[in-house]
Coordinates of N, CA and C in Angstrom, one line a residue:
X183 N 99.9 -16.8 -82.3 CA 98.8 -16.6 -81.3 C 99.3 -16.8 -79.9
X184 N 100.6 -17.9 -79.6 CA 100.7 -18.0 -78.5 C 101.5 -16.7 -77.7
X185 N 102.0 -16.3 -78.4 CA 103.0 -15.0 -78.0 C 102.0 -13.5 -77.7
X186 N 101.0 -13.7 -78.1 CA 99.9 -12.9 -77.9 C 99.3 -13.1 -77.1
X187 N 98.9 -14.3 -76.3 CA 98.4 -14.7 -75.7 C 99.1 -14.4 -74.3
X188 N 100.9 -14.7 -74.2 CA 101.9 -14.0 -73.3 C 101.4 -12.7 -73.4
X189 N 101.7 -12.1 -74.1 CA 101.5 -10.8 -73.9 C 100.5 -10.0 -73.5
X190 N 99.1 -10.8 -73.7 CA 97.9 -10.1 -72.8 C 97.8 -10.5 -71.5
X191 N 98.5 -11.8 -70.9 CA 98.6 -12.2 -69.9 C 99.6 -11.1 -69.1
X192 N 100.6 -10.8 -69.6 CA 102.0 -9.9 -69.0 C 101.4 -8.6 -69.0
X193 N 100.5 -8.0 -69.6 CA 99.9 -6.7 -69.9 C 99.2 -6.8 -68.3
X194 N 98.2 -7.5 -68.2 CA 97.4 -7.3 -66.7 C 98.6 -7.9 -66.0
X195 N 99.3 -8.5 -65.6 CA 100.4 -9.1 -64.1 C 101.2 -7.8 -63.9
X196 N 101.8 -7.2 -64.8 CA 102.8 -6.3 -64.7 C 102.4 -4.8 -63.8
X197 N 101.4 -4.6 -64.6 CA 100.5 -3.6 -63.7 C 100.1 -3.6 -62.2
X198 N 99.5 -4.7 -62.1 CA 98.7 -5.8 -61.0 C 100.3 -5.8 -59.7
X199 N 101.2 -6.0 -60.3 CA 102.4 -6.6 -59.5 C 103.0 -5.2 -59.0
X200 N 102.9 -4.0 -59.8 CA 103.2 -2.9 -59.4 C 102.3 -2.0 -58.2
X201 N 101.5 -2.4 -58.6 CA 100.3 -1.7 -57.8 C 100.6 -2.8 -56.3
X202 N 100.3 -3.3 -56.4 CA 100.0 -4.4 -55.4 C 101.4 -4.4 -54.4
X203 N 102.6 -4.4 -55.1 CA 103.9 -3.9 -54.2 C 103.6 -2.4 -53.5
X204 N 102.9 -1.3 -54.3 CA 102.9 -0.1 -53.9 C 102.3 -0.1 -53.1
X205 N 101.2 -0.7 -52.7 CA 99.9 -0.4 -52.2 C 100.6 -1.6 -50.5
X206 N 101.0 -2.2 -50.8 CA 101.3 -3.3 -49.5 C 103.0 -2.3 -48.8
X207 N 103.6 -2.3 -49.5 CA 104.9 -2.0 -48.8 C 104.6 -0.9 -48.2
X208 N 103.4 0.3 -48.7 CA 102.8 1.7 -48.2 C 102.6 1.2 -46.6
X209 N 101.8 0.4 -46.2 CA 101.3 0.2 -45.1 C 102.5 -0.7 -44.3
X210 N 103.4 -1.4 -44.7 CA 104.4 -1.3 -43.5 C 105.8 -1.0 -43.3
X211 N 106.3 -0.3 -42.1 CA 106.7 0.7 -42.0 C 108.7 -0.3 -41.4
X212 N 109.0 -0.7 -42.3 CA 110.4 -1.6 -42.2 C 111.1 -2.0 -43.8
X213 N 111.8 -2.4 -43.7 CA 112.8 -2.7 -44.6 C 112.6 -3.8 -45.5
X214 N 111.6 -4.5 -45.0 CA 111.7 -6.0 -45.6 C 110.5 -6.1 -46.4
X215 N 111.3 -6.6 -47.8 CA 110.2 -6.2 -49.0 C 108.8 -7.1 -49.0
X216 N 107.9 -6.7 -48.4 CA 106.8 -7.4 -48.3 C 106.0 -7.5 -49.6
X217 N 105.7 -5.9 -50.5 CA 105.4 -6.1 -52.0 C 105.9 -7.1 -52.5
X218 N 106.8 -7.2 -52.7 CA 107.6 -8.2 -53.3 C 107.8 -10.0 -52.8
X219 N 107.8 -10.1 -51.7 CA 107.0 -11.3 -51.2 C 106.0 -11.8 -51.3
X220 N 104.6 -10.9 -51.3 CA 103.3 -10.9 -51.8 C 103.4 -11.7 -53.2
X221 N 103.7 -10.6 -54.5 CA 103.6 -11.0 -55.4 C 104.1 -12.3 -55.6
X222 N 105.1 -13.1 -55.2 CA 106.1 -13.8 -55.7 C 104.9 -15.2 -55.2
X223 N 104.8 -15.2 -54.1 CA 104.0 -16.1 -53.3 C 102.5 -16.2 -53.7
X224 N 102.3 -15.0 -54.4 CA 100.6 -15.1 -54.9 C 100.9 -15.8 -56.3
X225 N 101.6 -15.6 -57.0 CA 102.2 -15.8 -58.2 C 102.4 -17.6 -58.4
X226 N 103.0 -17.9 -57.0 CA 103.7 -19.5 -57.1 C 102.4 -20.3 -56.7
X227 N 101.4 -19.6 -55.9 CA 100.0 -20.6 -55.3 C 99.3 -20.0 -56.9
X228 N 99.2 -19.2 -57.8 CA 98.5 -19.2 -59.0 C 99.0 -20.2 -60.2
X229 N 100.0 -20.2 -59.9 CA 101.0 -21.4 -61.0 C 100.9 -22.4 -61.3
X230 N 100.9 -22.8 -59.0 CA 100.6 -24.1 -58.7 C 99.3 -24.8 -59.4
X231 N 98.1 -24.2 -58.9 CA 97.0 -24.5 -59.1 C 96.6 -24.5 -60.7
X232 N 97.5 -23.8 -61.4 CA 97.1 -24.0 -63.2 C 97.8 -25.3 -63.5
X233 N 99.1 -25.7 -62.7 CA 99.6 -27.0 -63.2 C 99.2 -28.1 -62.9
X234 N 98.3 -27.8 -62.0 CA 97.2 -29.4 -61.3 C 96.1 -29.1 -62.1
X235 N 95.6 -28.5 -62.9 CA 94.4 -28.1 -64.1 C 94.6 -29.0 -65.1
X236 N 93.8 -30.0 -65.9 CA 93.6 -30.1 -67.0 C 93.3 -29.0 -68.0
X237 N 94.8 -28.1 -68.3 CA 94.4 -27.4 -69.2 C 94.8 -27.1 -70.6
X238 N 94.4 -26.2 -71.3 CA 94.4 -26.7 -72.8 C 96.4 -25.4 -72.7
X239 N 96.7 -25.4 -73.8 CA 98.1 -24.9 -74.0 C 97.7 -23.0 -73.5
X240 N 96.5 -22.8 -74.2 CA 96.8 -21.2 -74.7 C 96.5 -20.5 -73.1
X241 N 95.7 -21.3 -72.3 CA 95.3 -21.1 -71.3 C 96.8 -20.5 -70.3
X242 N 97.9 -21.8 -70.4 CA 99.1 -21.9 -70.0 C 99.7 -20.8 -70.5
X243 N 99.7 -20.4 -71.4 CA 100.5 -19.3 -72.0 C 100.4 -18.3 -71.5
X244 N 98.2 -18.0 -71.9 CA 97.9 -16.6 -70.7 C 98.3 -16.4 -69.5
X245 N 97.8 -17.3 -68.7 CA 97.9 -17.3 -67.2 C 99.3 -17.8 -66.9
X246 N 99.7 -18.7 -67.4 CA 101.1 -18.8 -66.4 C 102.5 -18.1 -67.1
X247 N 102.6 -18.5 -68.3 CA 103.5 -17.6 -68.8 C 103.4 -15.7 -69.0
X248 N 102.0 -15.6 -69.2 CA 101.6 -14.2 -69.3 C 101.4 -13.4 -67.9
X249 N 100.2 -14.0 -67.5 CA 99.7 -13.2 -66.3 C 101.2 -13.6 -65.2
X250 N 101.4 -15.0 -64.7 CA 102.3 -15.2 -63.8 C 103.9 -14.6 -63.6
X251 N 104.0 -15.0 -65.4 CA 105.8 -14.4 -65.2 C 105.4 -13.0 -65.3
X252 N 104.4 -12.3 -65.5 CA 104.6 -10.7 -65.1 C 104.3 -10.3 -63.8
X253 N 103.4 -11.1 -63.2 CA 103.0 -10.6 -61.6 C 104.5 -11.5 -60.8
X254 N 104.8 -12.4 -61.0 CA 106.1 -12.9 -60.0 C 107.3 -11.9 -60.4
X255 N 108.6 -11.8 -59.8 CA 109.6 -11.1 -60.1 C 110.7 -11.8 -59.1
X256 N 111.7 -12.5 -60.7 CA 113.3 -12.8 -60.0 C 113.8 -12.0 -59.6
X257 N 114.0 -11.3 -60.8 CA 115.1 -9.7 -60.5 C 114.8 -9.0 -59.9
X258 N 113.4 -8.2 -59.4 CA 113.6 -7.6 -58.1 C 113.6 -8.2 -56.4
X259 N 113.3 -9.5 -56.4 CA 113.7 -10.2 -55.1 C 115.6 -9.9 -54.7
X260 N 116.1 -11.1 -56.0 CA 117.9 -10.8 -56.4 C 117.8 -8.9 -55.5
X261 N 117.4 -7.9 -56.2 CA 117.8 -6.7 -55.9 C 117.7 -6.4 -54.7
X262 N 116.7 -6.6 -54.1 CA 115.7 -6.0 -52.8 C 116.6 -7.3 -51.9
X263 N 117.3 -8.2 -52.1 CA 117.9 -9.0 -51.5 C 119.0 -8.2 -51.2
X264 N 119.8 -8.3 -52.1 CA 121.4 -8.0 -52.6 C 121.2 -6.4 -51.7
X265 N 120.0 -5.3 -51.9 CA 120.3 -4.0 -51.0 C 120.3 -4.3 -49.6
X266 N 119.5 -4.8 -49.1 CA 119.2 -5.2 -47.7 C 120.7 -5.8 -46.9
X267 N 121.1 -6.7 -48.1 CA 122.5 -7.1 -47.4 C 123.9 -6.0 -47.4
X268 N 124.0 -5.4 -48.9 CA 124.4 -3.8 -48.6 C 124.5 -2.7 -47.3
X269 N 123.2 -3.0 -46.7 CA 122.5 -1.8 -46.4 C 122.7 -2.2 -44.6
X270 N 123.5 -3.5 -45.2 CA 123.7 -4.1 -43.4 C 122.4 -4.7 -42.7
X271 N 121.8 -5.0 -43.4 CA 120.6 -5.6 -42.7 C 120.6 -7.0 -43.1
X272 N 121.1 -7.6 -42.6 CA 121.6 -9.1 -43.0 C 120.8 -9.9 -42.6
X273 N 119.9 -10.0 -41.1 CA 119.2 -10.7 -40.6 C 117.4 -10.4 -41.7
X274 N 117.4 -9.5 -42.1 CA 116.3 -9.0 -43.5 C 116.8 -9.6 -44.6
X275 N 117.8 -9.8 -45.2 CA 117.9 -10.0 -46.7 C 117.9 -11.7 -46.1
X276 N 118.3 -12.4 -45.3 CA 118.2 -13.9 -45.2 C 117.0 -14.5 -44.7
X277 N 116.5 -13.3 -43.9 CA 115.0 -14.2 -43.6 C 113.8 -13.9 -45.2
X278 N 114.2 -13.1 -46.0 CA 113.4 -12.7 -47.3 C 113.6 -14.3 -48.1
X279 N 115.3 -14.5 -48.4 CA 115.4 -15.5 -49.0 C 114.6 -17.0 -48.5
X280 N 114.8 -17.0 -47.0 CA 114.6 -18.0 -46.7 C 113.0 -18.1 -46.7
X281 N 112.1 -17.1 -46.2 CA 110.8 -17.0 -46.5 C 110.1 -17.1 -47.8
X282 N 110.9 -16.4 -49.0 CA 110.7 -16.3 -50.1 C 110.2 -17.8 -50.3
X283 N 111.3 -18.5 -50.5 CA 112.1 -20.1 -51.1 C 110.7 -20.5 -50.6
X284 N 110.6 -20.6 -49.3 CA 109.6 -21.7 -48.2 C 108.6 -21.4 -48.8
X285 N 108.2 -20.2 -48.4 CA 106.3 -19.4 -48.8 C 106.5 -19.8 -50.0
X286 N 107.3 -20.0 -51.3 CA 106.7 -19.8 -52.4 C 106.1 -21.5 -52.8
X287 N 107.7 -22.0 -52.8 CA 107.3 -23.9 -52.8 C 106.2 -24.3 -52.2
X288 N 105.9 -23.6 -50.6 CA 104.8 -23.9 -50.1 C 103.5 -24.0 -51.0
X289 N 103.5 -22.0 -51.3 CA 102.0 -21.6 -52.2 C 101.8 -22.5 -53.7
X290 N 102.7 -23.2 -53.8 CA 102.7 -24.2 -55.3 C 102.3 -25.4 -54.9
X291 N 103.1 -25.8 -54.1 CA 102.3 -26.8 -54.1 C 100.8 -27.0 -53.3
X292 N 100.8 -26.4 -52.7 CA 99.0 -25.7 -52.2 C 98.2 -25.9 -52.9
X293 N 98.5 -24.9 -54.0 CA 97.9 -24.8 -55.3 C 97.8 -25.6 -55.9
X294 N 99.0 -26.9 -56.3 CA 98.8 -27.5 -57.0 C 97.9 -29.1 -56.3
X295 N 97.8 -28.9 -54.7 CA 97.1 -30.2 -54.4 C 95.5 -29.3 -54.3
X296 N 95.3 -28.2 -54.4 CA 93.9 -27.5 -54.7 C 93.5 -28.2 -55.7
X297 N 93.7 -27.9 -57.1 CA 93.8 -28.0 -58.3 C 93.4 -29.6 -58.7
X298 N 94.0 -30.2 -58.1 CA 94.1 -32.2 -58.0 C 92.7 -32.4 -57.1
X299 N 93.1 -31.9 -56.1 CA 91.8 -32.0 -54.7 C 90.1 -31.6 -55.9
X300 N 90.1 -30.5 -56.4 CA 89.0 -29.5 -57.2 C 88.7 -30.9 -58.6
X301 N 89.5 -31.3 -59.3 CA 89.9 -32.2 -60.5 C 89.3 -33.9 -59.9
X302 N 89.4 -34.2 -58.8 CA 89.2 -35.3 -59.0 C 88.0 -35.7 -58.1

C-alpha cells in the first residue's frame, strides 16, 4: 500500500514540477535556472511543514515521499549547476548553489515552525 501511495504522490509532483519549471523559466529571459529553484524551494517549505504535522505514515509517504521527491529535483539542480559552470557562467552556477542551499533550509524550516505554530 505504501509504495502506492509513493507512487500516486510522484504521479501529480512529476508533472506539477515540469510544468511549473516550463511555465516560470518561459518568463525570464537569463540563464539562471529559476524553474528549478521554484520547485526545489516550494518542495523544502512543503516538506517542512508535513514534518511539524502530527501525521499518520501513509500521509508521509503520499506527500512527502510521493508528491515531494517528485516535485523537488537533485539531479537536475547538480545538472543546471555543473552547465552554467561549463558554459562560463560561474558567478550563475554559485549564486544557484548558494541560493538553492539558503532558500531551501530557509523554506523547511518555515514550514516546519508553520506546522508547530498551526499544531500547538
Amino acid at each position: 500500500m505504501t509504495v502506492l501511495l509513493v507512487a500516486l504522490g510522484a504521479a501529480v509532483g512529476a508533472p506539477l514540477r515540469y510544468l511549473t519549471d516550463r511555465a516560470i523559466q518561459a518568463r525570464h529571459d537569463t540563464v539562471f535556472p529559476w524553474g528549478t529553484f521554484t520547485v526545489n524551494v516550494a518542495g523544502s517549505a512543503i516538506l517542512g511543514f508535513l514534518t511539524g504535522l502530527p501525521t499518520n505514515p501513509a500521509l508521509t509517504a503520499l506527500i512527502g515521499s510521493g508528491f515531494c521527491g517528485a516535485l523537488t529535483t537533485y539531479s537536475t539542480f547538480s545538472y543546471e549547476t555543473l552547465r552554467l559552470a561549463q558554459e562560463r557562467a560561474r558567478f550563475y552556477a554559485v549564486a544557484n548553489v548558494t541560493a538553492s542551499i539558503v532558500a531551501g533550509l530557509g523554506a523547511a524550516y518555515t514550514g516546519l515552525a508553520l506546522a508547530q505554530a498551526l499544531t500547538n
